[in-house]
XYZ file of C-alpha atoms in Angstrom:
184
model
C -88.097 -24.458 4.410
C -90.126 -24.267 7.593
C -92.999 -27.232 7.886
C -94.765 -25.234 10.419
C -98.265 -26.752 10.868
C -101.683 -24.649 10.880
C -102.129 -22.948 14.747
C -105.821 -24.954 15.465
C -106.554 -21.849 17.739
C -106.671 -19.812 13.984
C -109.457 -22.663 12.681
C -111.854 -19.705 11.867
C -109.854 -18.494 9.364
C -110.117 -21.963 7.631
C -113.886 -20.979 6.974
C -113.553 -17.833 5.461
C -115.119 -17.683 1.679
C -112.285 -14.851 0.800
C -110.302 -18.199 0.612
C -111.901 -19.086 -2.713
C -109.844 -16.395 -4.239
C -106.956 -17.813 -4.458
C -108.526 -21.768 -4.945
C -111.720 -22.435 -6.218
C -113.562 -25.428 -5.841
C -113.809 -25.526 -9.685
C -109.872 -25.576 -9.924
C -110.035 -28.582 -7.465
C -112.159 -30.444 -9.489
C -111.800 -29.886 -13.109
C -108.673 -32.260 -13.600
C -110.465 -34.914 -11.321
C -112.481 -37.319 -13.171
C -116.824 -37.085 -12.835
C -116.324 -40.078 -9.967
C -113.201 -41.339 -8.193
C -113.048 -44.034 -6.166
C -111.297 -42.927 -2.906
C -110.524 -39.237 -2.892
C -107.944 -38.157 -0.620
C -107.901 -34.396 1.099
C -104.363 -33.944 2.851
C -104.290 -30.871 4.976
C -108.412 -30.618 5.495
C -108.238 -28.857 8.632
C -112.151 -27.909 9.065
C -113.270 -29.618 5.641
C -113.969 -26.080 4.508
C -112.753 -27.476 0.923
C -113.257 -31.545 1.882
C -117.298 -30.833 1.943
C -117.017 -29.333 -2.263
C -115.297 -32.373 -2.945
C -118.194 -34.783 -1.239
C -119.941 -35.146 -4.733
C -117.145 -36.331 -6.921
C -115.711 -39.162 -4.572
C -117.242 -42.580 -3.911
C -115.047 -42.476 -0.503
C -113.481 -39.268 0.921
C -110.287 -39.119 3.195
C -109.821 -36.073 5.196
C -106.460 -36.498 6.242
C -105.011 -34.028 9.089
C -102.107 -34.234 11.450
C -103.866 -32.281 14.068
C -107.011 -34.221 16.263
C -108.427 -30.576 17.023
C -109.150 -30.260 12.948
C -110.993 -33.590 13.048
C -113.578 -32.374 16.083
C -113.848 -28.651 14.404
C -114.851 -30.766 11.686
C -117.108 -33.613 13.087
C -118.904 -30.816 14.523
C -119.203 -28.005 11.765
C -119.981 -30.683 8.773
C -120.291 -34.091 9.987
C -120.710 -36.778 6.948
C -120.625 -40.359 7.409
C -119.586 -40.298 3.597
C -116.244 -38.800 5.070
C -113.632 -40.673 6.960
C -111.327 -38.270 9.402
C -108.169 -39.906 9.083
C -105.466 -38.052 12.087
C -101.722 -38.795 10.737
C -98.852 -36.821 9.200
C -98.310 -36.856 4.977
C -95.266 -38.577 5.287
C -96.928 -41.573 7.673
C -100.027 -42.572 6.122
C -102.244 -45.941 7.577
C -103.338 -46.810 4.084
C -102.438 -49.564 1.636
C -99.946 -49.379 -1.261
C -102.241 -47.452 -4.668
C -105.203 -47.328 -2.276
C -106.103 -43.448 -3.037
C -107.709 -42.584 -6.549
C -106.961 -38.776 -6.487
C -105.750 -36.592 -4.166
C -106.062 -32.836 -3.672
C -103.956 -30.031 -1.344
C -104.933 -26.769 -0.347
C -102.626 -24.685 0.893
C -100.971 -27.278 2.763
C -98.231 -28.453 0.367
C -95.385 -26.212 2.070
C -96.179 -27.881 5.460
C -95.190 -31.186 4.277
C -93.270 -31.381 0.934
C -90.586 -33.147 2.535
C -88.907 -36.233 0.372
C -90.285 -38.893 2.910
C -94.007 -37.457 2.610
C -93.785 -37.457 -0.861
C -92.587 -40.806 -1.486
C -95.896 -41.824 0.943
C -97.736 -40.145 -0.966
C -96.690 -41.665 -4.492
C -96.777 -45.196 -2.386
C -100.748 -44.205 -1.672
C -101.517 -43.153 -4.947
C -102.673 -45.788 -7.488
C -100.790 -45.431 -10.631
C -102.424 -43.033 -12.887
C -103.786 -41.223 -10.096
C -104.313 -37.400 -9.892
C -102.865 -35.323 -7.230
C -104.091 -31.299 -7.412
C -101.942 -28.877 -5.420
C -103.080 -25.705 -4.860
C -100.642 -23.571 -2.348
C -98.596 -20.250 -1.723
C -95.957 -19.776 -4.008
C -92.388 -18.287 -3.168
C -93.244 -16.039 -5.988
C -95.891 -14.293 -4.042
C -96.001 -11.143 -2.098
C -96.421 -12.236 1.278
C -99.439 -10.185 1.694
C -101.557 -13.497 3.688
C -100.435 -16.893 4.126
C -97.483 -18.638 5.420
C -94.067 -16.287 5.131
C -92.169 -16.394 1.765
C -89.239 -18.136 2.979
C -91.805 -21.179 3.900
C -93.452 -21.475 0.649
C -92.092 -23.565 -2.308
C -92.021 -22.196 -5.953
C -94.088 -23.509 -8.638
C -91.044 -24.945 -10.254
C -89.541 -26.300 -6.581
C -92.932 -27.937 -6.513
C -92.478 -30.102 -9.811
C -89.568 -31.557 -9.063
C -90.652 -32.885 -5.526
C -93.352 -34.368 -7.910
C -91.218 -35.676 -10.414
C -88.952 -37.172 -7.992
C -91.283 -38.824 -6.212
C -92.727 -40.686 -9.282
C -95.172 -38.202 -11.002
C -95.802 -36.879 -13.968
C -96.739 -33.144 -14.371
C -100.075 -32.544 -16.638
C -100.766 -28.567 -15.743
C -98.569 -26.351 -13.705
C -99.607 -22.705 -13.388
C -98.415 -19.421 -11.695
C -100.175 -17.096 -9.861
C -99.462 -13.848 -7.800
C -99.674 -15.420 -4.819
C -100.311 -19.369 -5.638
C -99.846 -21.680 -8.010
C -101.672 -24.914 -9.225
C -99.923 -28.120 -9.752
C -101.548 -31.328 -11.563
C -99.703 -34.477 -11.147
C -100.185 -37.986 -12.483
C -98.631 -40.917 -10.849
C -96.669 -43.089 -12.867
């Protein structure tokens, strides 16, 4: 698997709406409850997805490796309700259960290694939800990251379930799937 991260110099693409066909906002935030405490975004690049999400969370984490996301998105859809937060998945600055729910968009395959996915069952409170919406290995190929980079559906639960979670809805697409976890 190749955890190749996002080229900034492609942001625009990040804004398209054609994005919403293969994750909606609504499939973000149907397994979330009404109001979550601190909401986490891991991969937000420009916040194209982190701004949908603004209504549901008390606090919202837009967490990105790269500092170039951050200003695309400071300057596109600036929110002092939203905290930028620059570090990798598998080196987060926050405090053991601190994140309520969690939600990744097409980012899983760039950091589903074992060490960001023990940070990010250290992060998430128990009971917490964590909605993963990315390319599967099943897919075509036709846009996204290569095949060989992607992560089945099934490749996908057990990361979770190693890690400490519990899956509650797992579902193939053509070229994604969607992933609810609980943490245990």
């Amino acid at each position: 698997m190749g955890f190749h991260v996002f080229d900034a110099d492609l942001a625009e693409n990040l804004d398209d709406p054609d994005r919403y066909r293969y994750c909606s906002t609504e499939e973000l935030l149907a397994p979330l409850p009404a109001q979550v405490g601190q909401l986490m975004d891991i991969g937000s690049g420009t916040g194209f997805y982190t701004e949908a999400l603004r209504s549901t969370a008390q606090r919202l984490l837009a967490v990105d490796i790269q500092p170039a996301m951050h200003r695309i998105h400071q300057e596109r859809r600036p929110d002092p309700r939203v905290r930028l937060l620059t570090a990798a998945a598998a080196s987060l600055p926050l405090a053991d259960g601190a994140v309520d729910a969690a939600v990744s968009t097409a980012t899983f395959h760039e950091f589903a290694g074992g060490d960001a996915m023990a940070e990010l069952a250290r992060v998430i409170a128990p009971g917490g939800t964590v909605v993963t919406v990315d390319w599967s290995a099943e897919g075509r190929g036709e846009t996204g990251p290569p095949v060989q980079e992607r992560y089945s559906l099934g490749e996908a639960i057990t990361r979770f379930e190693t890690a400490g979670f519990a899956t509650t809805m797992a579902e193939d697409r053509a070229e994604t799937f969607r992933l609810v976890s609980q943490r245990t």
